[in-house]
Amino acid sequence: MLFSKDISAVTQQQLRRQLLDARASLSNAARDDAALQVGEHLLQLPELQQPCHIGSYFSVKAELPTHAINQRLMAHEHQLSLPILHPFRAWHLLFIQLNQTTQWTHNRFGIPEPELDVRHVTPLDQLNVLLVPLVGFDATGNRMGMGGGFYDRTLSAWRQGKINVLPIGLALDCQYVHELPVQPWDVPLSMVITPSKVWDFRG
């Protein structure tokens, strides 16, 4: 745990910077080892004991690495879709199912993403599980992202009960904060998996 003190005096921007610095301070080997442990926890979830359709993401910079996790999910016969920036709805995501012929490009943020192919678009209501990146999370499942609101918009339909998906954050242990500042549009997660623990917030 990085922060146990009251963060009311810490601005959201400062807190995000501190959390980003904390994960960046880890070595590549430490992050790879953490990803291996997170992958083990993920594959042991009851919800993943049968092949299902999973939305994941391509990790960048000092995020918990997802490449090996994604490969293991596909090796266990799960269908995997990754996000692209929505071509028509600003600040929204569209998910593309991966296959052996998937071509890759980079979006305007420099993040690798599968090329748009309408034949492989995965509607959100067809995902069983959605793996979500994060900068920080707290003891009740609140999530801090990079500030763009992409995943809050993506999960708004789930929050309204319009789709049935299990949103799971993937994180390093140092990304835990006892309590995060929350905005009305923030969407909390059902679960967060770290190397040391599976946090289940479903009650």
Short mmCIF file of N, CA, C and O in Angstrom, two decimals, residues 48-130:
data_model
loop_
_atom_site.label_atom_id
_atom_site.label_comp_id
_atom_site.label_asym_id
_atom_site.label_seq_id
_atom_site.Cartn_x
_atom_site.Cartn_y
_atom_site.Cartn_z
N LEU A 48 -13.86 -17.56 -15.19
CA LEU A 48 -13.00 -17.87 -16.34
C LEU A 48 -12.72 -19.35 -16.48
O LEU A 48 -11.81 -19.76 -17.20
N GLN A 49 -13.49 -20.19 -15.79
CA GLN A 49 -13.25 -21.62 -15.88
C GLN A 49 -13.82 -22.24 -17.15
O GLN A 49 -13.53 -23.39 -17.47
N GLN A 50 -14.66 -21.50 -17.85
CA GLN A 50 -15.14 -21.90 -19.17
C GLN A 50 -14.75 -20.80 -20.15
O GLN A 50 -14.70 -19.63 -19.78
N PRO A 51 -14.49 -21.16 -21.42
CA PRO A 51 -14.13 -20.12 -22.39
C PRO A 51 -15.20 -19.03 -22.44
O PRO A 51 -16.40 -19.30 -22.48
N CYS A 52 -14.75 -17.78 -22.41
CA CYS A 52 -15.67 -16.66 -22.46
C CYS A 52 -15.05 -15.55 -23.30
O CYS A 52 -13.94 -15.68 -23.81
N HIS A 53 -15.78 -14.47 -23.45
CA HIS A 53 -15.32 -13.36 -24.27
C HIS A 53 -14.81 -12.26 -23.35
O HIS A 53 -15.57 -11.73 -22.53
N ILE A 54 -13.54 -11.92 -23.50
CA ILE A 54 -12.88 -10.99 -22.59
C ILE A 54 -12.39 -9.77 -23.35
O ILE A 54 -11.75 -9.88 -24.40
N GLY A 55 -12.69 -8.61 -22.83
CA GLY A 55 -12.08 -7.37 -23.31
C GLY A 55 -10.85 -7.08 -22.49
O GLY A 55 -10.91 -7.04 -21.26
N SER A 56 -9.72 -6.91 -23.14
CA SER A 56 -8.48 -6.60 -22.43
C SER A 56 -7.90 -5.31 -23.00
O SER A 56 -8.62 -4.51 -23.60
N TYR A 57 -6.60 -5.08 -22.82
CA TYR A 57 -5.97 -3.87 -23.33
C TYR A 57 -4.49 -4.12 -23.54
O TYR A 57 -3.92 -5.10 -23.05
N PHE A 58 -3.87 -3.25 -24.29
CA PHE A 58 -2.44 -3.30 -24.58
C PHE A 58 -1.73 -2.37 -23.60
O PHE A 58 -1.91 -1.16 -23.65
N SER A 59 -0.96 -2.94 -22.67
CA SER A 59 -0.31 -2.11 -21.66
C SER A 59 0.80 -1.26 -22.28
O SER A 59 1.45 -1.66 -23.25
N VAL A 60 0.99 -0.08 -21.71
CA VAL A 60 2.04 0.83 -22.17
C VAL A 60 2.79 1.39 -20.97
O VAL A 60 2.30 1.38 -19.85
N LYS A 61 4.01 1.86 -21.26
CA LYS A 61 4.85 2.50 -20.26
C LYS A 61 5.00 1.59 -19.04
O LYS A 61 5.35 0.43 -19.17
N ALA A 62 4.70 2.10 -17.84
CA ALA A 62 4.95 1.33 -16.62
C ALA A 62 3.71 0.61 -16.11
O ALA A 62 3.69 0.16 -14.96
N GLU A 63 2.68 0.48 -16.95
CA GLU A 63 1.50 -0.28 -16.54
C GLU A 63 1.87 -1.73 -16.28
O GLU A 63 2.85 -2.24 -16.82
N LEU A 64 1.05 -2.41 -15.47
CA LEU A 64 1.21 -3.84 -15.32
C LEU A 64 1.21 -4.47 -16.71
O LEU A 64 0.26 -4.27 -17.47
N PRO A 65 2.25 -5.22 -17.10
CA PRO A 65 2.31 -5.76 -18.46
C PRO A 65 1.17 -6.75 -18.74
O PRO A 65 0.91 -7.65 -17.93
N THR A 66 0.53 -6.58 -19.87
CA THR A 66 -0.60 -7.46 -20.21
C THR A 66 -0.32 -8.42 -21.35
O THR A 66 -1.15 -9.28 -21.64
N HIS A 67 0.83 -8.29 -22.02
CA HIS A 67 1.07 -9.13 -23.20
C HIS A 67 0.99 -10.61 -22.85
O HIS A 67 0.26 -11.38 -23.50
N ALA A 68 1.73 -11.02 -21.82
CA ALA A 68 1.73 -12.44 -21.44
C ALA A 68 0.36 -12.87 -20.92
O ALA A 68 -0.09 -13.99 -21.18
N ILE A 69 -0.32 -11.97 -20.20
CA ILE A 69 -1.67 -12.29 -19.71
C ILE A 69 -2.61 -12.53 -20.88
O ILE A 69 -3.37 -13.50 -20.91
N ASN A 70 -2.55 -11.64 -21.88
CA ASN A 70 -3.42 -11.80 -23.05
C ASN A 70 -3.13 -13.11 -23.78
O ASN A 70 -4.05 -13.80 -24.24
N GLN A 71 -1.85 -13.44 -23.91
CA GLN A 71 -1.47 -14.68 -24.59
C GLN A 71 -2.00 -15.90 -23.84
O GLN A 71 -2.48 -16.87 -24.44
N ARG A 72 -1.92 -15.87 -22.52
CA ARG A 72 -2.41 -16.99 -21.72
C ARG A 72 -3.93 -17.12 -21.81
O ARG A 72 -4.46 -18.23 -21.85
N LEU A 73 -4.61 -15.98 -21.85
CA LEU A 73 -6.07 -16.03 -21.98
C LEU A 73 -6.47 -16.71 -23.30
O LEU A 73 -7.36 -17.55 -23.33
N MET A 74 -5.80 -16.35 -24.37
CA MET A 74 -6.12 -16.96 -25.66
C MET A 74 -5.71 -18.43 -25.68
O MET A 74 -6.40 -19.26 -26.29
N ALA A 75 -4.62 -18.77 -25.00
CA ALA A 75 -4.20 -20.18 -24.92
C ALA A 75 -5.22 -21.02 -24.17
O ALA A 75 -5.33 -22.23 -24.42
N HIS A 76 -5.98 -20.39 -23.28
CA HIS A 76 -7.05 -21.08 -22.55
C HIS A 76 -8.39 -20.99 -23.30
O HIS A 76 -9.45 -21.21 -22.71
N GLU A 77 -8.34 -20.62 -24.56
CA GLU A 77 -9.49 -20.62 -25.47
C GLU A 77 -10.50 -19.52 -25.17
O GLU A 77 -11.66 -19.61 -25.60
N HIS A 78 -10.08 -18.49 -24.46
CA HIS A 78 -10.94 -17.32 -24.30
C HIS A 78 -10.84 -16.46 -25.55
O HIS A 78 -9.75 -16.32 -26.13
N GLN A 79 -11.94 -15.90 -25.98
CA GLN A 79 -11.92 -14.95 -27.08
C GLN A 79 -11.50 -13.59 -26.52
O GLN A 79 -12.00 -13.15 -25.48
N LEU A 80 -10.59 -12.93 -27.21
CA LEU A 80 -10.01 -11.70 -26.68
C LEU A 80 -10.25 -10.54 -27.63
O LEU A 80 -10.00 -10.64 -28.84
N SER A 81 -10.76 -9.45 -27.09
CA SER A 81 -10.96 -8.21 -27.86
C SER A 81 -10.21 -7.09 -27.17
O SER A 81 -10.21 -6.98 -25.94
N LEU A 82 -9.58 -6.23 -27.97
CA LEU A 82 -8.84 -5.08 -27.45
C LEU A 82 -9.45 -3.79 -27.96
O LEU A 82 -10.05 -3.77 -29.03
N PRO A 83 -9.29 -2.70 -27.20
CA PRO A 83 -9.97 -1.45 -27.57
C PRO A 83 -9.22 -0.65 -28.62
O PRO A 83 -7.99 -0.69 -28.73
N ILE A 84 -9.99 0.11 -29.39
CA ILE A 84 -9.46 1.16 -30.25
C ILE A 84 -10.24 2.43 -29.93
O ILE A 84 -11.32 2.38 -29.33
N LEU A 85 -9.66 3.57 -30.28
CA LEU A 85 -10.41 4.82 -30.12
C LEU A 85 -11.57 4.80 -31.10
O LEU A 85 -11.40 4.54 -32.30
N HIS A 86 -12.77 5.06 -30.61
CA HIS A 86 -13.96 4.99 -31.45
C HIS A 86 -13.85 5.99 -32.60
O HIS A 86 -13.54 7.17 -32.38
N PRO A 87 -14.07 5.55 -33.83
CA PRO A 87 -13.88 6.45 -34.98
C PRO A 87 -14.95 7.53 -35.11
O PRO A 87 -14.73 8.52 -35.81
N PHE A 88 -16.11 7.35 -34.45
CA PHE A 88 -17.20 8.31 -34.62
C PHE A 88 -17.64 8.98 -33.32
O PHE A 88 -18.23 10.05 -33.36
N ARG A 89 -17.36 8.37 -32.19
CA ARG A 89 -17.77 8.91 -30.89
C ARG A 89 -16.52 9.30 -30.11
O ARG A 89 -15.79 8.45 -29.62
N ALA A 90 -16.29 10.61 -30.01
CA ALA A 90 -15.09 11.09 -29.34
C ALA A 90 -15.04 10.62 -27.89
O ALA A 90 -16.06 10.60 -27.19
N TRP A 91 -13.86 10.22 -27.45
CA TRP A 91 -13.60 9.80 -26.07
C TRP A 91 -14.35 8.53 -25.69
O TRP A 91 -14.63 8.28 -24.51
N HIS A 92 -14.69 7.72 -26.68
CA HIS A 92 -15.27 6.40 -26.45
C HIS A 92 -14.37 5.33 -27.05
O HIS A 92 -13.51 5.63 -27.90
N LEU A 93 -14.56 4.09 -26.61
CA LEU A 93 -13.78 2.96 -27.09
C LEU A 93 -14.65 2.00 -27.89
O LEU A 93 -15.85 1.87 -27.64
N LEU A 94 -14.01 1.32 -28.83
CA LEU A 94 -14.63 0.27 -29.62
C LEU A 94 -13.73 -0.94 -29.49
O LEU A 94 -12.50 -0.81 -29.55
N PHE A 95 -14.30 -2.14 -29.34
CA PHE A 95 -13.49 -3.33 -29.11
C PHE A 95 -13.45 -4.20 -30.36
O PHE A 95 -14.47 -4.44 -31.00
N ILE A 96 -12.23 -4.68 -30.68
CA ILE A 96 -11.99 -5.48 -31.87
C ILE A 96 -11.46 -6.85 -31.43
O ILE A 96 -10.48 -6.94 -30.69
N GLN A 97 -12.12 -7.91 -31.89
CA GLN A 97 -11.67 -9.26 -31.54
C GLN A 97 -10.39 -9.61 -32.30
O GLN A 97 -10.28 -9.39 -33.50
N LEU A 98 -9.43 -10.16 -31.55
CA LEU A 98 -8.16 -10.55 -32.15
C LEU A 98 -8.28 -11.91 -32.85
O LEU A 98 -9.04 -12.78 -32.43
N ASN A 99 -7.50 -12.06 -33.91
CA ASN A 99 -7.38 -13.34 -34.59
C ASN A 99 -5.99 -13.41 -35.22
O ASN A 99 -5.19 -12.49 -35.07
N GLN A 100 -5.72 -14.48 -35.93
CA GLN A 100 -4.37 -14.68 -36.48
C GLN A 100 -4.01 -13.67 -37.56
O GLN A 100 -2.83 -13.49 -37.88
N THR A 101 -5.00 -13.00 -38.12
CA THR A 101 -4.73 -12.05 -39.20
C THR A 101 -4.82 -10.59 -38.74
O THR A 101 -4.74 -9.68 -39.56
N THR A 102 -4.98 -10.37 -37.44
CA THR A 102 -5.11 -9.01 -36.94
C THR A 102 -3.90 -8.16 -37.31
O THR A 102 -2.76 -8.56 -37.10
N GLN A 103 -4.18 -7.00 -37.88
CA GLN A 103 -3.14 -6.02 -38.20
C GLN A 103 -3.14 -4.93 -37.12
O GLN A 103 -4.18 -4.63 -36.54
N TRP A 104 -1.98 -4.34 -36.87
CA TRP A 104 -1.84 -3.39 -35.78
C TRP A 104 -1.45 -2.01 -36.30
O TRP A 104 -0.79 -1.88 -37.32
N THR A 105 -1.89 -1.01 -35.54
CA THR A 105 -1.53 0.37 -35.84
C THR A 105 -1.33 1.08 -34.51
O THR A 105 -1.37 0.46 -33.45
N HIS A 106 -1.09 2.38 -34.53
CA HIS A 106 -0.95 3.17 -33.31
C HIS A 106 -1.97 4.31 -33.35
O HIS A 106 -2.16 4.94 -34.39
N ASN A 107 -2.62 4.54 -32.20
CA ASN A 107 -3.58 5.64 -32.15
C ASN A 107 -2.87 6.96 -31.88
O ASN A 107 -1.64 7.02 -31.81
N ARG A 108 -3.64 8.01 -31.69
CA ARG A 108 -3.04 9.34 -31.55
C ARG A 108 -2.26 9.50 -30.25
O ARG A 108 -1.48 10.45 -30.11
N PHE A 109 -2.45 8.58 -29.31
CA PHE A 109 -1.68 8.60 -28.06
C PHE A 109 -0.43 7.73 -28.16
O PHE A 109 0.31 7.60 -27.19
N GLY A 110 -0.22 7.12 -29.34
CA GLY A 110 0.93 6.25 -29.52
C GLY A 110 0.73 4.85 -28.97
O GLY A 110 1.69 4.08 -28.86
N ILE A 111 -0.51 4.49 -28.63
CA ILE A 111 -0.82 3.17 -28.06
C ILE A 111 -1.14 2.20 -29.20
O ILE A 111 -1.97 2.51 -30.06
N PRO A 112 -0.51 1.02 -29.22
CA PRO A 112 -0.85 0.04 -30.25
C PRO A 112 -2.31 -0.40 -30.12
O PRO A 112 -2.82 -0.59 -29.00
N GLU A 113 -2.97 -0.56 -31.25
CA GLU A 113 -4.34 -1.05 -31.26
C GLU A 113 -4.60 -1.81 -32.56
O GLU A 113 -3.96 -1.54 -33.58
N PRO A 114 -5.50 -2.79 -32.52
CA PRO A 114 -5.83 -3.51 -33.76
C PRO A 114 -6.50 -2.58 -34.75
O PRO A 114 -7.24 -1.68 -34.37
N GLU A 115 -6.22 -2.79 -36.03
CA GLU A 115 -6.85 -1.98 -37.06
C GLU A 115 -8.35 -2.22 -37.06
O GLU A 115 -8.82 -3.34 -36.81
N LEU A 116 -9.11 -1.18 -37.36
CA LEU A 116 -10.56 -1.29 -37.40
C LEU A 116 -10.98 -2.20 -38.55
O LEU A 116 -10.61 -1.99 -39.70
N ASP A 117 -11.75 -3.23 -38.21
CA ASP A 117 -12.34 -4.13 -39.19
C ASP A 117 -13.75 -4.41 -38.69
O ASP A 117 -13.92 -5.05 -37.64
N VAL A 118 -14.75 -3.92 -39.39
CA VAL A 118 -16.14 -4.03 -38.90
C VAL A 118 -16.56 -5.47 -38.71
O VAL A 118 -17.47 -5.76 -37.93
N ARG A 119 -15.90 -6.40 -39.39
CA ARG A 119 -16.25 -7.82 -39.24
C ARG A 119 -15.87 -8.35 -37.86
O ARG A 119 -16.40 -9.39 -37.44
N HIS A 120 -14.96 -7.65 -37.17
CA HIS A 120 -14.46 -8.15 -35.89
C HIS A 120 -14.80 -7.23 -34.72
O HIS A 120 -14.23 -7.37 -33.64
N VAL A 121 -15.72 -6.30 -34.92
CA VAL A 121 -16.16 -5.44 -33.82
C VAL A 121 -16.94 -6.27 -32.80
O VAL A 121 -17.81 -7.07 -33.17
N THR A 122 -16.61 -6.10 -31.53
CA THR A 122 -17.29 -6.80 -30.45
C THR A 122 -18.17 -5.82 -29.68
O THR A 122 -17.64 -4.96 -28.96
N PRO A 123 -19.49 -5.92 -29.79
CA PRO A 123 -20.35 -5.06 -28.97
C PRO A 123 -20.11 -5.30 -27.48
O PRO A 123 -19.81 -6.43 -27.06
N LEU A 124 -20.23 -4.26 -26.69
CA LEU A 124 -19.98 -4.39 -25.26
C LEU A 124 -20.86 -5.43 -24.60
O LEU A 124 -20.44 -6.12 -23.67
N ASP A 125 -22.10 -5.57 -25.10
CA ASP A 125 -23.00 -6.53 -24.46
C ASP A 125 -22.63 -7.98 -24.77
O ASP A 125 -23.27 -8.90 -24.27
N GLN A 126 -21.60 -8.19 -25.60
CA GLN A 126 -21.12 -9.54 -25.86
C GLN A 126 -19.89 -9.91 -25.04
O GLN A 126 -19.41 -11.04 -25.08
N LEU A 127 -19.35 -8.93 -24.30
CA LEU A 127 -18.22 -9.21 -23.42
C LEU A 127 -18.72 -9.77 -22.10
O LEU A 127 -19.67 -9.28 -21.51
N ASN A 128 -18.05 -10.81 -21.62
CA ASN A 128 -18.34 -11.35 -20.30
C ASN A 128 -17.50 -10.68 -19.22
O ASN A 128 -17.96 -10.47 -18.10
N VAL A 129 -16.26 -10.37 -19.58
CA VAL A 129 -15.31 -9.78 -18.64
C VAL A 129 -14.61 -8.62 -19.35
O VAL A 129 -14.29 -8.72 -20.54
N LEU A 130 -14.39 -7.53 -18.63
CA LEU A 130 -13.64 -6.40 -19.17
C LEU A 130 -12.48 -6.09 -18.24
O LEU A 130 -12.68 -5.71 -17.08
#
